[in-house]
Amino acid sequence: MADSGQKAESVLSDFRKRIKAAFEAFDHETNNTVDVRDIGTILYSLGCFPSQADLHDIIAEVEEDHSGLIHLDRVLPTMTKILLENKFPPIPEDVLLQAFEVLDKDKKGFLDPEQLTKYMTQEGEPFTQEEMDEMLTAHADREDNLFYYKDLLGQLTIDSSL
């Protein structure tokens, strides 16, 4: 069937365009390279959420000279494969809600910044303090400085139909 072949090529072409666009947003020198530290953010922007261990493996695969820079040609096949295989999908919204509800022992519907910071910087794959500060700045309620997790689930998850 020529139709399915054309469809597969169209999907590949779409993935490559999305990867290039995400990559170019971090290619500050416009020389088809990005800082190795931006690879995770590029993957996140593509709807892929690898663990830190997976991210280190990906970087080891695509960084050839340990210069701290990654070339588009090196990362494009790896990222295309990741998208094709739907590796590292986002956590579904209902699972994320359950996780927040476990942390919210008093069922208040919110977490205070200190409580959230404690969990996010000391458990699982810990956030850095800088990441935590960015998250709180972006998502804490401006008036009372609380983290109303039910209101933010849509911002913390990605629509997988995109």
CSV table of N, CA and C in Angstrom, one decimal:
chain,number,residue,atom,x,y,z
A,1,MET,N,0.8,-1.2,0.0
A,1,MET,CA,0.0,0.0,0.0
A,1,MET,C,0.9,1.3,0.0
A,2,ALA,N,0.8,2.0,-1.0
A,2,ALA,CA,1.5,3.3,-1.1
A,2,ALA,C,1.0,4.3,-0.1
A,3,ASP,N,-0.3,4.2,0.2
A,3,ASP,CA,-0.9,5.1,1.1
A,3,ASP,C,-0.3,5.0,2.5
A,4,SER,N,-0.1,3.8,3.0
A,4,SER,CA,0.5,3.7,4.4
A,4,SER,C,2.0,4.2,4.4
A,5,GLY,N,2.7,3.9,3.3
A,5,GLY,CA,4.0,4.4,3.2
A,5,GLY,C,4.1,5.9,3.2
A,6,GLN,N,3.2,6.5,2.5
A,6,GLN,CA,3.1,8.0,2.4
A,6,GLN,C,2.8,8.5,3.8
A,7,LYS,N,1.9,7.9,4.5
A,7,LYS,CA,1.4,8.3,5.8
A,7,LYS,C,2.6,8.2,6.8
A,8,ALA,N,3.3,7.1,6.7
A,8,ALA,CA,4.5,6.9,7.6
A,8,ALA,C,5.5,8.0,7.3
A,9,GLU,N,5.8,8.3,6.1
A,9,GLU,CA,6.8,9.3,5.7
A,9,GLU,C,6.3,10.7,6.2
A,10,SER,N,5.0,10.9,6.1
A,10,SER,CA,4.4,12.2,6.6
A,10,SER,C,4.6,12.3,8.1
A,11,VAL,N,4.4,11.2,8.8
A,11,VAL,CA,4.6,11.2,10.3
A,11,VAL,C,6.0,11.5,10.6
A,12,LEU,N,6.9,10.8,9.9
A,12,LEU,CA,8.4,11.1,10.1
A,12,LEU,C,8.7,12.5,9.9
A,13,SER,N,8.2,13.0,8.8
A,13,SER,CA,8.5,14.4,8.4
A,13,SER,C,8.0,15.4,9.5
A,14,ASP,N,6.8,15.1,10.0
A,14,ASP,CA,6.2,16.0,11.0
A,14,ASP,C,7.1,15.9,12.3
A,15,PHE,N,7.5,14.7,12.7
A,15,PHE,CA,8.3,14.6,13.9
A,15,PHE,C,9.6,15.4,13.7
A,16,ARG,N,10.3,15.2,12.5
A,16,ARG,CA,11.5,15.9,12.3
A,16,ARG,C,11.4,17.4,12.4
A,17,LYS,N,10.2,17.9,11.8
A,17,LYS,CA,10.0,19.4,11.8
A,17,LYS,C,9.8,19.8,13.3
A,18,ARG,N,9.0,19.1,14.1
A,18,ARG,CA,8.8,19.4,15.5
A,18,ARG,C,10.2,19.4,16.2
A,19,ILE,N,11.0,18.4,16.0
A,19,ILE,CA,12.3,18.3,16.7
A,19,ILE,C,13.2,19.5,16.3
A,20,LYS,N,13.2,19.8,15.0
A,20,LYS,CA,14.1,20.9,14.5
A,20,LYS,C,13.6,22.2,15.1
A,21,ALA,N,12.3,22.4,15.2
A,21,ALA,CA,11.7,23.7,15.7
A,21,ALA,C,12.1,23.8,17.2
A,22,ALA,N,11.9,22.7,18.0
A,22,ALA,CA,12.3,22.7,19.4
A,22,ALA,C,13.8,23.0,19.6
A,23,PHE,N,14.6,22.3,18.7
A,23,PHE,CA,16.0,22.4,18.8
A,23,PHE,C,16.5,23.9,18.5
A,24,GLU,N,15.9,24.4,17.4
A,24,GLU,CA,16.3,25.8,17.0
A,24,GLU,C,16.0,26.8,18.1
A,25,ALA,N,15.0,26.6,18.9
A,25,ALA,CA,14.6,27.5,20.0
A,25,ALA,C,15.8,27.7,21.0
A,26,PHE,N,16.7,26.7,21.0
A,26,PHE,CA,17.8,26.7,22.0
A,26,PHE,C,19.1,26.9,21.3
A,27,ASP,N,19.1,27.0,19.9
A,27,ASP,CA,20.3,27.1,19.1
A,27,ASP,C,20.6,28.6,19.0
A,28,HIS,N,21.2,29.1,20.1
A,28,HIS,CA,21.4,30.6,20.2
A,28,HIS,C,22.5,31.1,19.2
A,29,GLU,N,23.4,30.2,18.8
A,29,GLU,CA,24.4,30.7,17.9
A,29,GLU,C,24.0,30.4,16.4
A,30,THR,N,22.8,29.8,16.2
A,30,THR,CA,22.3,29.4,14.9
A,30,THR,C,23.4,28.6,14.1
A,31,ASN,N,24.0,27.6,14.8
A,31,ASN,CA,25.0,26.8,14.1
A,31,ASN,C,24.6,25.3,14.3
A,32,ASN,N,23.3,25.0,14.5
A,32,ASN,CA,22.8,23.6,14.6
A,32,ASN,C,23.4,22.9,15.8
A,33,THR,N,23.7,23.7,16.9
A,33,THR,CA,24.2,23.0,18.1
A,33,THR,C,23.4,23.7,19.3
A,34,VAL,N,23.2,22.9,20.3
A,34,VAL,CA,22.7,23.4,21.6
A,34,VAL,C,23.5,22.9,22.7
A,35,ASP,N,23.4,23.6,23.8
A,35,ASP,CA,24.1,23.2,25.1
A,35,ASP,C,23.5,21.9,25.5
A,36,VAL,N,24.3,21.0,25.9
A,36,VAL,CA,23.9,19.6,26.4
A,36,VAL,C,22.8,19.7,27.5
A,37,ARG,N,22.8,20.8,28.3
A,37,ARG,CA,21.9,20.9,29.4
A,37,ARG,C,20.5,21.3,28.9
A,38,ASP,N,20.3,21.6,27.6
A,38,ASP,CA,19.0,22.0,27.1
A,38,ASP,C,18.3,20.8,26.5
A,39,ILE,N,19.0,19.6,26.4
A,39,ILE,CA,18.4,18.4,25.8
A,39,ILE,C,17.1,18.0,26.5
A,40,GLY,N,17.1,18.0,27.8
A,40,GLY,CA,16.0,17.6,28.6
A,40,GLY,C,14.8,18.6,28.3
A,41,THR,N,15.0,19.9,28.3
A,41,THR,CA,14.0,20.8,28.1
A,41,THR,C,13.4,20.7,26.7
A,42,ILE,N,14.3,20.4,25.7
A,42,ILE,CA,13.8,20.1,24.3
A,42,ILE,C,12.9,18.9,24.3
A,43,LEU,N,13.3,17.8,25.0
A,43,LEU,CA,12.5,16.6,25.0
A,43,LEU,C,11.1,16.9,25.7
A,44,TYR,N,11.2,17.7,26.8
A,44,TYR,CA,10.0,18.0,27.6
A,44,TYR,C,9.0,18.8,26.7
A,45,SER,N,9.6,19.7,25.9
A,45,SER,CA,8.7,20.5,25.0
A,45,SER,C,8.1,19.7,23.9
A,46,LEU,N,8.7,18.5,23.6
A,46,LEU,CA,8.1,17.6,22.6
A,46,LEU,C,7.1,16.6,23.2
A,47,GLY,N,6.9,16.7,24.5
A,47,GLY,CA,5.9,15.8,25.2
A,47,GLY,C,6.5,14.5,25.7
A,48,CYS,N,7.9,14.5,25.8
A,48,CYS,CA,8.6,13.3,26.3
A,48,CYS,C,9.2,13.7,27.7
A,49,PHE,N,9.0,12.8,28.6
A,49,PHE,CA,9.4,13.0,30.0
A,49,PHE,C,10.3,11.9,30.5
A,50,PRO,N,11.5,11.8,30.0
A,50,PRO,CA,12.4,10.8,30.5
A,50,PRO,C,12.9,11.1,32.0
A,51,SER,N,13.2,10.0,32.7
A,51,SER,CA,13.8,10.1,34.0
A,51,SER,C,15.2,10.7,33.8
A,52,GLN,N,15.8,11.2,34.9
A,52,GLN,CA,17.1,11.7,34.9
A,52,GLN,C,18.1,10.6,34.3
A,53,ALA,N,17.9,9.4,34.8
A,53,ALA,CA,18.8,8.3,34.3
A,53,ALA,C,18.6,8.1,32.8
A,54,ASP,N,17.4,8.1,32.3
A,54,ASP,CA,17.2,8.0,30.8
A,54,ASP,C,17.8,9.2,30.1
A,55,LEU,N,17.6,10.4,30.7
A,55,LEU,CA,18.2,11.6,30.0
A,55,LEU,C,19.7,11.5,29.9
A,56,HIS,N,20.3,11.0,31.0
A,56,HIS,CA,21.8,10.8,30.9
A,56,HIS,C,22.2,9.8,29.8
A,57,ASP,N,21.4,8.8,29.7
A,57,ASP,CA,21.7,7.8,28.6
A,57,ASP,C,21.5,8.4,27.2
A,58,ILE,N,20.5,9.2,27.1
A,58,ILE,CA,20.3,9.9,25.8
A,58,ILE,C,21.4,10.8,25.5
A,59,ILE,N,21.8,11.6,26.4
A,59,ILE,CA,22.9,12.5,26.2
A,59,ILE,C,24.2,11.8,25.9
A,60,ALA,N,24.5,10.7,26.6
A,60,ALA,CA,25.7,9.9,26.3
A,60,ALA,C,25.7,9.3,24.9
A,61,GLU,N,24.5,9.0,24.4
A,61,GLU,CA,24.3,8.5,23.1
A,61,GLU,C,24.6,9.6,22.0
A,62,VAL,N,24.2,10.8,22.3
A,62,VAL,CA,24.3,11.8,21.2
A,62,VAL,C,25.4,12.8,21.4
A,63,GLU,N,26.1,12.9,22.5
A,63,GLU,CA,27.2,13.8,22.7
A,63,GLU,C,28.5,13.0,22.4
A,64,GLU,N,29.1,13.4,21.2
A,64,GLU,CA,30.2,12.6,20.8
A,64,GLU,C,31.6,13.1,21.3
A,65,ASP,N,31.7,14.3,21.6
A,65,ASP,CA,33.1,14.8,21.9
A,65,ASP,C,33.2,15.4,23.3
A,66,HIS,N,32.2,15.3,24.1
A,66,HIS,CA,32.2,15.9,25.4
A,66,HIS,C,32.5,17.4,25.5
A,67,SER,N,32.1,18.1,24.4
A,67,SER,CA,32.3,19.5,24.4
A,67,SER,C,31.2,20.3,25.1
A,68,GLY,N,30.2,19.6,25.5
A,68,GLY,CA,29.0,20.3,26.1
A,68,GLY,C,28.0,20.8,25.1
A,69,LEU,N,28.3,20.5,23.8
A,69,LEU,CA,27.4,20.9,22.7
A,69,LEU,C,26.9,19.7,22.0
A,70,ILE,N,25.7,19.7,21.6
A,70,ILE,CA,25.0,18.6,20.8
A,70,ILE,C,24.6,19.2,19.5
A,71,HIS,N,25.0,18.5,18.4
A,71,HIS,CA,24.7,18.9,17.1
A,71,HIS,C,23.3,18.3,16.7
A,72,LEU,N,22.6,19.0,15.9
A,72,LEU,CA,21.2,18.6,15.5
A,72,LEU,C,21.3,17.2,14.7
A,73,ASP,N,22.3,17.1,13.9
A,73,ASP,CA,22.4,15.8,13.1
A,73,ASP,C,22.6,14.6,14.0
A,74,ARG,N,23.2,14.8,15.2
A,74,ARG,CA,23.5,13.7,16.1
A,74,ARG,C,22.2,13.3,16.9
A,75,VAL,N,21.4,14.3,17.2
A,75,VAL,CA,20.2,14.1,18.1
A,75,VAL,C,19.0,13.8,17.3
A,76,LEU,N,18.9,14.2,16.0
A,76,LEU,CA,17.7,14.1,15.3
A,76,LEU,C,17.2,12.6,15.2
A,77,PRO,N,18.1,11.7,14.8
A,77,PRO,CA,17.6,10.3,14.7
A,77,PRO,C,17.2,9.7,16.1
A,78,THR,N,17.9,10.1,17.1
A,78,THR,CA,17.5,9.6,18.5
A,78,THR,C,16.2,10.1,18.9
A,79,MET,N,16.0,11.4,18.7
A,79,MET,CA,14.7,12.0,19.1
A,79,MET,C,13.6,11.6,18.3
A,80,THR,N,13.8,11.3,17.0
A,80,THR,CA,12.8,10.8,16.1
A,80,THR,C,12.3,9.5,16.5
A,81,LYS,N,13.3,8.6,16.9
A,81,LYS,CA,13.0,7.3,17.4
A,81,LYS,C,12.2,7.3,18.7
A,82,ILE,N,12.5,8.3,19.6
A,82,ILE,CA,11.8,8.4,20.9
A,82,ILE,C,10.4,8.8,20.6
A,83,LEU,N,10.1,9.8,19.7
A,83,LEU,CA,8.8,10.2,19.3
A,83,LEU,C,8.0,9.0,18.7
A,84,LEU,N,8.6,8.3,17.7
A,84,LEU,CA,8.0,7.2,17.0
A,84,LEU,C,7.5,6.1,18.0
A,85,GLU,N,8.4,5.8,18.9
A,85,GLU,CA,8.1,4.8,19.9
A,85,GLU,C,7.2,5.3,21.1
A,86,ASN,N,6.9,6.6,21.1
A,86,ASN,CA,6.1,7.2,22.2
A,86,ASN,C,6.8,6.8,23.5
A,87,LYS,N,8.1,6.9,23.5
A,87,LYS,CA,8.8,6.7,24.8
A,87,LYS,C,8.6,7.9,25.7
A,88,PHE,N,8.7,7.6,27.0
A,88,PHE,CA,8.6,8.6,28.0
A,88,PHE,C,7.4,9.5,28.0
A,89,PRO,N,6.2,8.8,27.9
A,89,PRO,CA,4.9,9.6,27.8
A,89,PRO,C,4.7,10.4,29.1
A,90,PRO,N,3.9,11.5,29.1
A,90,PRO,CA,3.6,12.2,30.3
A,90,PRO,C,2.7,11.4,31.2
A,91,ILE,N,2.8,11.7,32.5
A,91,ILE,CA,1.9,11.1,33.5
A,91,ILE,C,0.5,11.5,33.2
A,92,PRO,N,-0.5,10.6,33.2
A,92,PRO,CA,-1.9,11.0,33.0
A,92,PRO,C,-2.3,12.0,34.1
A,93,GLU,N,-3.3,12.8,33.8
A,93,GLU,CA,-3.7,13.8,34.7
A,93,GLU,C,-4.3,13.2,36.0
A,94,ASP,N,-5.1,12.1,35.8
A,94,ASP,CA,-5.7,11.5,37.0
A,94,ASP,C,-4.7,10.9,38.0
A,95,VAL,N,-3.6,10.4,37.4
A,95,VAL,CA,-2.5,9.8,38.2
A,95,VAL,C,-1.8,11.0,39.0
A,96,LEU,N,-1.6,12.1,38.3
A,96,LEU,CA,-0.9,13.2,38.9
A,96,LEU,C,-1.8,13.8,40.0
A,97,LEU,N,-3.1,13.8,39.8
A,97,LEU,CA,-4.1,14.3,40.8
A,97,LEU,C,-4.0,13.4,42.0
A,98,GLN,N,-3.9,12.1,41.8
A,98,GLN,CA,-3.8,11.2,43.0
A,98,GLN,C,-2.6,11.4,43.8
A,99,ALA,N,-1.5,11.7,43.1
A,99,ALA,CA,-0.2,11.9,43.8
A,99,ALA,C,-0.3,13.2,44.6
A,100,PHE,N,-0.9,14.3,44.1
A,100,PHE,CA,-1.1,15.5,44.9
A,100,PHE,C,-2.0,15.2,46.1
A,101,GLU,N,-3.0,14.4,45.9
A,101,GLU,CA,-4.0,14.2,47.0
A,101,GLU,C,-3.3,13.4,48.1
A,102,VAL,N,-2.4,12.5,47.7
A,102,VAL,CA,-1.6,11.8,48.8
A,102,VAL,C,-0.8,12.8,49.6
A,103,LEU,N,-0.2,13.7,49.0
A,103,LEU,CA,0.6,14.7,49.7
A,103,LEU,C,-0.3,15.7,50.5
A,104,ASP,N,-1.5,15.9,50.1
A,104,ASP,CA,-2.4,16.8,50.8
A,104,ASP,C,-3.2,16.0,51.8
A,105,LYS,N,-2.6,15.6,52.9
A,105,LYS,CA,-3.1,14.7,53.9
A,105,LYS,C,-4.4,15.3,54.5
A,106,ASP,N,-4.6,16.6,54.6
A,106,ASP,CA,-5.8,17.2,55.2
A,106,ASP,C,-6.9,17.5,54.2
A,107,LYS,N,-6.6,17.1,52.9
A,107,LYS,CA,-7.6,17.3,51.8
A,107,LYS,C,-8.1,18.8,51.7
A,108,LYS,N,-7.1,19.7,51.7
A,108,LYS,CA,-7.4,21.1,51.6
A,108,LYS,C,-7.5,21.6,50.2
A,109,GLY,N,-7.0,20.8,49.2
A,109,GLY,CA,-7.0,21.2,47.8
A,109,GLY,C,-5.8,22.1,47.4
A,110,PHE,N,-4.9,22.2,48.3
A,110,PHE,CA,-3.7,23.0,48.0
A,110,PHE,C,-2.5,22.5,48.9
A,111,LEU,N,-1.3,22.8,48.5
A,111,LEU,CA,-0.1,22.6,49.2
A,111,LEU,C,0.6,23.9,49.4
A,112,ASP,N,1.2,24.1,50.6
A,112,ASP,CA,1.9,25.4,50.8
A,112,ASP,C,3.3,25.2,50.2
A,113,PRO,N,4.0,26.3,49.8
A,113,PRO,CA,5.3,26.2,49.2
A,113,PRO,C,6.3,25.4,49.9
A,114,GLU,N,6.4,25.5,51.3
A,114,GLU,CA,7.4,24.8,52.0
A,114,GLU,C,7.1,23.3,51.9
A,115,GLN,N,5.9,22.9,52.0
A,115,GLN,CA,5.5,21.5,52.0
A,115,GLN,C,5.8,20.9,50.6
A,116,LEU,N,5.4,21.6,49.5
A,116,LEU,CA,5.7,21.2,48.2
A,116,LEU,C,7.2,21.1,47.9
A,117,THR,N,8.0,22.1,48.4
A,117,THR,CA,9.4,22.1,48.2
A,117,THR,C,10.1,20.9,48.9
A,118,LYS,N,9.6,20.6,50.1
A,118,LYS,CA,10.1,19.5,50.8
A,118,LYS,C,10.0,18.2,50.0
A,119,TYR,N,8.8,18.0,49.4
A,119,TYR,CA,8.5,16.7,48.7
A,119,TYR,C,9.3,16.7,47.4
A,120,MET,N,9.3,17.9,46.7
A,120,MET,CA,9.9,17.9,45.3
A,120,MET,C,11.5,18.0,45.4
A,121,THR,N,12.1,18.4,46.5
A,121,THR,CA,13.5,18.4,46.5
A,121,THR,C,14.2,17.3,47.3
A,122,GLN,N,13.3,16.5,48.0
A,122,GLN,CA,13.9,15.4,48.8
A,122,GLN,C,13.4,14.0,48.4
A,123,GLU,N,12.5,13.9,47.5
A,123,GLU,CA,11.9,12.6,47.2
A,123,GLU,C,12.1,12.3,45.7
A,124,GLY,N,12.1,11.0,45.3
A,124,GLY,CA,12.2,10.6,43.9
A,124,GLY,C,13.3,11.2,43.2
A,125,GLU,N,13.1,11.8,42.1
A,125,GLU,CA,14.1,12.5,41.3
A,125,GLU,C,14.0,14.0,41.7
A,126,PRO,N,14.8,14.4,42.7
A,126,PRO,CA,14.6,15.7,43.3
A,126,PRO,C,14.9,16.9,42.3
A,127,PHE,N,14.0,17.9,42.5
A,127,PHE,CA,14.2,19.2,41.8
A,127,PHE,C,15.4,19.9,42.4
A,128,THR,N,16.1,20.7,41.6
A,128,THR,CA,17.1,21.6,42.2
A,128,THR,C,16.3,22.8,42.8
A,129,GLN,N,16.9,23.5,43.7
A,129,GLN,CA,16.2,24.7,44.3
A,129,GLN,C,15.8,25.7,43.2
A,130,GLU,N,16.7,25.8,42.2
A,130,GLU,CA,16.3,26.7,41.0
A,130,GLU,C,15.1,26.3,40.3
A,131,GLU,N,15.0,25.0,40.0
A,131,GLU,CA,13.8,24.4,39.4
A,131,GLU,C,12.5,24.6,40.3
A,132,MET,N,12.7,24.4,41.6
A,132,MET,CA,11.6,24.6,42.5
A,132,MET,C,11.2,26.1,42.6
A,133,ASP,N,12.1,27.0,42.6
A,133,ASP,CA,11.8,28.4,42.6
A,133,ASP,C,11.0,28.8,41.3
A,134,GLU,N,11.5,28.3,40.2
A,134,GLU,CA,10.8,28.6,38.9
A,134,GLU,C,9.3,28.0,39.0
A,135,MET,N,9.2,26.8,39.5
A,135,MET,CA,7.9,26.2,39.5
A,135,MET,C,6.9,27.0,40.4
A,136,LEU,N,7.4,27.4,41.6
A,136,LEU,CA,6.6,28.1,42.5
A,136,LEU,C,6.2,29.5,41.9
A,137,THR,N,7.2,30.2,41.3
A,137,THR,CA,7.0,31.5,40.7
A,137,THR,C,5.9,31.4,39.6
A,138,ALA,N,6.0,30.3,38.8
A,138,ALA,CA,5.0,30.1,37.7
A,138,ALA,C,3.7,29.6,38.2
A,139,HIS,N,3.6,28.8,39.2
A,139,HIS,CA,2.3,28.2,39.6
A,139,HIS,C,1.7,28.4,40.9
A,140,ALA,N,2.4,29.1,41.8
A,140,ALA,CA,1.8,29.4,43.1
A,140,ALA,C,0.8,30.5,42.9
A,141,ASP,N,-0.3,30.5,43.6
A,141,ASP,CA,-1.3,31.5,43.6
A,141,ASP,C,-0.7,32.8,44.0
A,142,ARG,N,-1.0,33.9,43.2
A,142,ARG,CA,-0.3,35.2,43.4
A,142,ARG,C,-0.8,35.8,44.7
A,143,GLU,N,-2.0,35.6,45.1
A,143,GLU,CA,-2.6,36.3,46.3
A,143,GLU,C,-2.1,35.6,47.6
A,144,ASP,N,-2.2,34.3,47.7
A,144,ASP,CA,-1.9,33.7,49.0
A,144,ASP,C,-0.7,32.8,48.9
A,145,ASN,N,0.0,32.7,47.8
A,145,ASN,CA,1.2,32.0,47.6
A,145,ASN,C,1.0,30.5,47.9
A,146,LEU,N,-0.2,29.9,47.6
A,146,LEU,CA,-0.4,28.5,47.8
A,146,LEU,C,-0.5,27.8,46.4
A,147,PHE,N,-0.2,26.5,46.4
A,147,PHE,CA,-0.2,25.7,45.2
A,147,PHE,C,-1.5,25.0,45.1
A,148,TYR,N,-2.5,25.5,44.4
A,148,TYR,CA,-3.8,24.8,44.2
A,148,TYR,C,-3.6,23.9,43.0
A,149,TYR,N,-3.3,22.6,43.4
A,149,TYR,CA,-2.9,21.6,42.4
A,149,TYR,C,-4.1,21.3,41.4
A,150,LYS,N,-5.3,21.3,41.8
A,150,LYS,CA,-6.4,20.9,40.9
A,150,LYS,C,-6.5,21.9,39.8
A,151,ASP,N,-6.3,23.2,40.1
A,151,ASP,CA,-6.4,24.2,39.1
A,151,ASP,C,-5.2,24.2,38.1
A,152,LEU,N,-4.1,23.5,38.5
A,152,LEU,CA,-2.9,23.5,37.6
A,152,LEU,C,-2.7,22.3,36.9
A,153,LEU,N,-3.5,21.2,37.1
A,153,LEU,CA,-3.2,20.0,36.4
A,153,LEU,C,-3.1,20.1,34.9
A,154,GLY,N,-4.0,20.9,34.3
A,154,GLY,CA,-3.9,21.1,32.9
A,154,GLY,C,-2.6,21.7,32.4
A,155,GLN,N,-2.0,22.6,33.2
A,155,GLN,CA,-0.7,23.2,32.9
A,155,GLN,C,0.4,22.2,33.1
A,156,LEU,N,0.2,21.3,34.0
A,156,LEU,CA,1.3,20.4,34.4
A,156,LEU,C,1.3,19.1,33.5
A,157,THR,N,0.3,18.9,32.7
A,157,THR,CA,0.2,17.8,31.8
A,157,THR,C,0.1,18.3,30.4
A,158,ILE,N,0.3,17.3,29.5
A,158,ILE,CA,0.3,17.7,28.1
A,158,ILE,C,-0.8,16.9,27.4
A,159,ASP,N,-1.6,17.5,26.5
A,159,ASP,CA,-2.6,16.8,25.8
A,159,ASP,C,-2.0,15.9,24.8
A,160,SER,N,-2.1,14.6,25.1
A,160,SER,CA,-1.5,13.6,24.2
A,160,SER,C,-2.1,13.5,22.8
A,161,SER,N,-3.2,14.2,22.6
A,161,SER,CA,-3.8,14.1,21.2
A,161,SER,C,-3.1,15.1,20.3
A,162,LEU,N,-2.1,15.9,20.8
A,162,LEU,CA,-1.4,16.8,19.9
A,162,LEU,C,-0.4,16.1,19.0
